[in-house]
XYZ file of C-alpha atoms in Angstrom:
197
model
C 79.077 106.360 110.804
C 82.261 106.405 108.735
C 84.251 109.713 108.829
C 86.973 109.317 106.193
C 86.762 108.516 102.459
C 89.029 105.486 102.671
C 86.902 103.945 105.407
C 83.742 104.571 103.534
C 85.192 103.125 100.349
C 86.508 100.071 102.104
C 83.270 99.503 103.824
C 81.326 99.777 100.555
C 83.824 97.433 98.901
C 83.069 94.897 101.700
C 79.290 95.208 101.008
C 78.470 97.407 103.969
C 74.939 98.752 103.114
C 75.070 101.367 105.918
C 78.194 102.881 104.343
C 76.613 102.876 100.971
C 73.348 104.371 102.229
C 75.305 107.103 104.053
C 77.125 108.059 100.916
C 73.922 107.909 98.867
C 72.006 110.158 101.302
C 74.946 112.591 101.625
C 75.580 113.125 97.901
C 72.396 112.208 96.034
C 70.634 115.614 95.926
C 73.664 117.678 95.233
C 74.681 115.228 92.358
C 71.169 115.448 90.923
C 71.474 119.293 90.910
C 74.870 119.057 89.263
C 73.563 116.630 86.634
C 70.604 118.877 86.004
C 72.930 121.854 85.169
C 74.108 119.667 82.349
C 71.100 117.786 81.206
C 68.424 120.449 81.969
C 66.082 117.740 82.896
C 65.334 116.707 86.558
C 64.052 113.210 85.782
C 66.919 112.419 83.567
C 69.347 113.787 86.095
C 68.045 111.596 88.832
C 68.139 108.630 86.630
C 71.851 109.346 85.875
C 72.735 109.675 89.562
C 70.752 106.413 90.401
C 72.666 104.712 87.668
C 75.926 105.884 89.059
C 75.112 104.557 92.581
C 73.701 101.324 91.206
C 76.815 100.712 89.231
C 79.007 101.466 92.231
C 77.129 98.910 94.372
C 77.020 96.238 91.661
C 80.847 96.614 91.009
C 81.781 97.440 94.604
C 84.394 94.768 94.932
C 86.380 96.416 92.231
C 85.877 100.029 93.455
C 89.134 101.976 93.224
C 89.029 105.618 94.166
C 92.400 107.485 94.016
C 91.132 111.036 94.665
C 88.349 111.903 97.047
C 85.020 110.235 97.085
C 83.300 113.499 96.202
C 85.589 113.928 93.215
C 84.866 110.370 92.101
C 81.216 110.731 92.249
C 81.067 114.073 90.401
C 83.329 112.775 87.681
C 81.233 109.629 87.336
C 77.977 111.663 87.013
C 79.829 114.101 84.629
C 80.865 111.136 82.350
C 77.419 109.552 82.470
C 75.932 112.905 81.344
C 78.387 113.314 78.528
C 77.570 109.766 77.441
C 73.820 110.657 77.430
C 74.698 113.609 75.139
C 76.870 111.526 72.746
C 74.240 108.831 72.374
C 71.388 111.128 72.463
C 71.800 112.928 69.237
C 68.864 111.925 68.839
C 67.149 111.533 71.982
C 66.915 115.269 72.239
C 68.323 116.375 75.571
C 66.034 119.343 75.652
C 62.539 117.907 75.235
C 60.948 121.113 74.050
C 63.003 120.642 70.789
C 61.381 117.294 70.125
C 59.083 118.500 67.405
C 61.670 120.856 65.891
C 64.707 118.644 65.426
C 66.780 120.418 62.819
C 69.754 122.702 62.487
C 69.426 124.015 66.051
C 69.265 120.620 67.619
C 72.215 119.433 65.370
C 74.267 122.408 66.633
C 73.418 121.542 70.230
C 74.643 118.018 69.922
C 77.721 119.084 67.923
C 78.656 121.587 70.783
C 78.405 118.742 73.347
C 80.616 116.445 71.352
C 83.145 119.178 70.934
C 82.954 119.816 74.625
C 83.684 116.162 75.365
C 86.689 116.286 72.968
C 87.765 119.383 74.880
C 87.496 117.455 78.219
C 89.708 114.665 76.793
C 92.295 117.221 75.590
C 92.235 118.944 78.964
C 92.704 115.584 80.846
C 95.573 114.646 78.398
C 97.252 118.032 79.123
C 96.742 117.820 82.732
C 98.312 114.388 82.965
C 101.665 115.861 81.523
C 101.829 118.527 84.361
C 104.414 118.131 87.097
C 102.919 116.161 90.017
C 102.439 119.143 92.442
C 101.008 121.306 89.722
C 98.629 118.470 88.586
C 97.440 117.992 92.198
C 96.636 121.604 92.722
C 94.902 121.786 89.352
C 92.731 118.756 90.017
C 91.730 119.914 93.482
C 90.678 123.214 91.950
C 88.854 121.910 88.925
C 87.426 118.605 90.075
C 86.853 119.184 93.704
C 86.221 122.892 93.438
C 88.381 123.713 96.470
C 89.440 127.211 97.104
C 93.129 128.202 97.015
C 93.557 128.410 100.762
C 91.922 124.881 101.037
C 94.251 123.509 98.368
C 97.255 125.061 100.306
C 96.197 123.407 103.509
C 95.590 119.957 101.853
C 98.941 120.038 100.006
C 100.920 121.733 102.750
C 102.068 124.568 100.622
C 101.510 128.361 100.620
C 98.533 130.041 98.838
C 101.142 131.816 96.671
C 102.506 128.533 95.542
C 99.021 127.303 94.753
C 98.418 130.330 92.614
C 101.654 129.821 90.791
C 100.840 126.057 90.201
C 97.335 126.919 88.904
C 98.786 129.683 86.687
C 101.325 127.337 85.283
C 98.550 124.670 84.627
C 96.457 127.357 82.733
C 99.460 128.529 80.721
C 100.088 124.991 79.452
C 96.314 124.507 78.812
C 96.154 127.613 76.767
C 99.020 126.323 74.568
C 97.533 122.772 74.221
C 94.082 124.044 73.547
C 95.006 126.889 71.249
C 93.459 125.128 68.167
C 90.189 124.985 70.083
C 89.874 128.498 71.087
C 88.213 129.994 67.923
C 85.240 127.634 67.910
C 85.158 126.831 71.564
C 85.414 130.152 73.246
C 82.318 129.690 75.415
C 83.058 126.224 76.890
C 86.809 127.273 77.458
C 85.643 130.481 79.153
C 83.388 128.528 81.539
C 86.230 126.103 82.396
C 88.848 128.823 82.986
C 86.139 130.794 85.056
C 85.634 127.807 87.140
C 89.348 127.156 87.638
C 90.316 130.706 88.580
C 87.795 131.153 91.287
C 89.687 131.591 94.601
C-alpha cells in the first residue's frame, strides 16, 4: 500500500498495477458521483471516469501531477465532462429531451459552453495571482479544503488564508465583471463553493 501521492504517482508511472488499482478503488465511486452532478447520467458518468483512468494507465510514463492526485483526478473528470458537453450539442446530455430538441436544448448547451469559457477565464485570472494567494485559492476551489486545512498545509494562519481567498475573489470579480449579467448562476455557484469554510 502506498501512502503518499508522489509514491503512488511514481509507482503508476513505473507500471505498478497494484498502485493503479489502489487509486482506482479509492476514487472511482466518488468521481462517478461528481461526474453525475454534471452530466445527470450515471452510465455516462461511469464511462467518463473509466476513460480518465484508462488514459492515465495508457499514458502513465508521461504522468505529471503537480498538485495532489485527488485534485488531478477531479480536474480530469471535470474536463472530460465539459468536452462531452461541447461535443454533445447534439448528443443531448439530458436524454429526456431527445424528442424535444429545440430552443430549450439549445439554451442548455449554450449555458454549458459559457460555463466552459468562464472556467477558462477563471483559470487565466488565477494564474496571475501572487503565489501564496494562488495556492490558497486552488486548495479551496479544486481540492475543496476548509480554511483551517489550507492554513495547516501552507503553514499560515487561518486569517491569512481568509485574506488570500478574499484577495482572489476580489480580482476574480474584476476579471469576470463582463460575465456577471448573463452568468449570475454559474458565478454564484463557484463563489458559493469557494467561500465555504
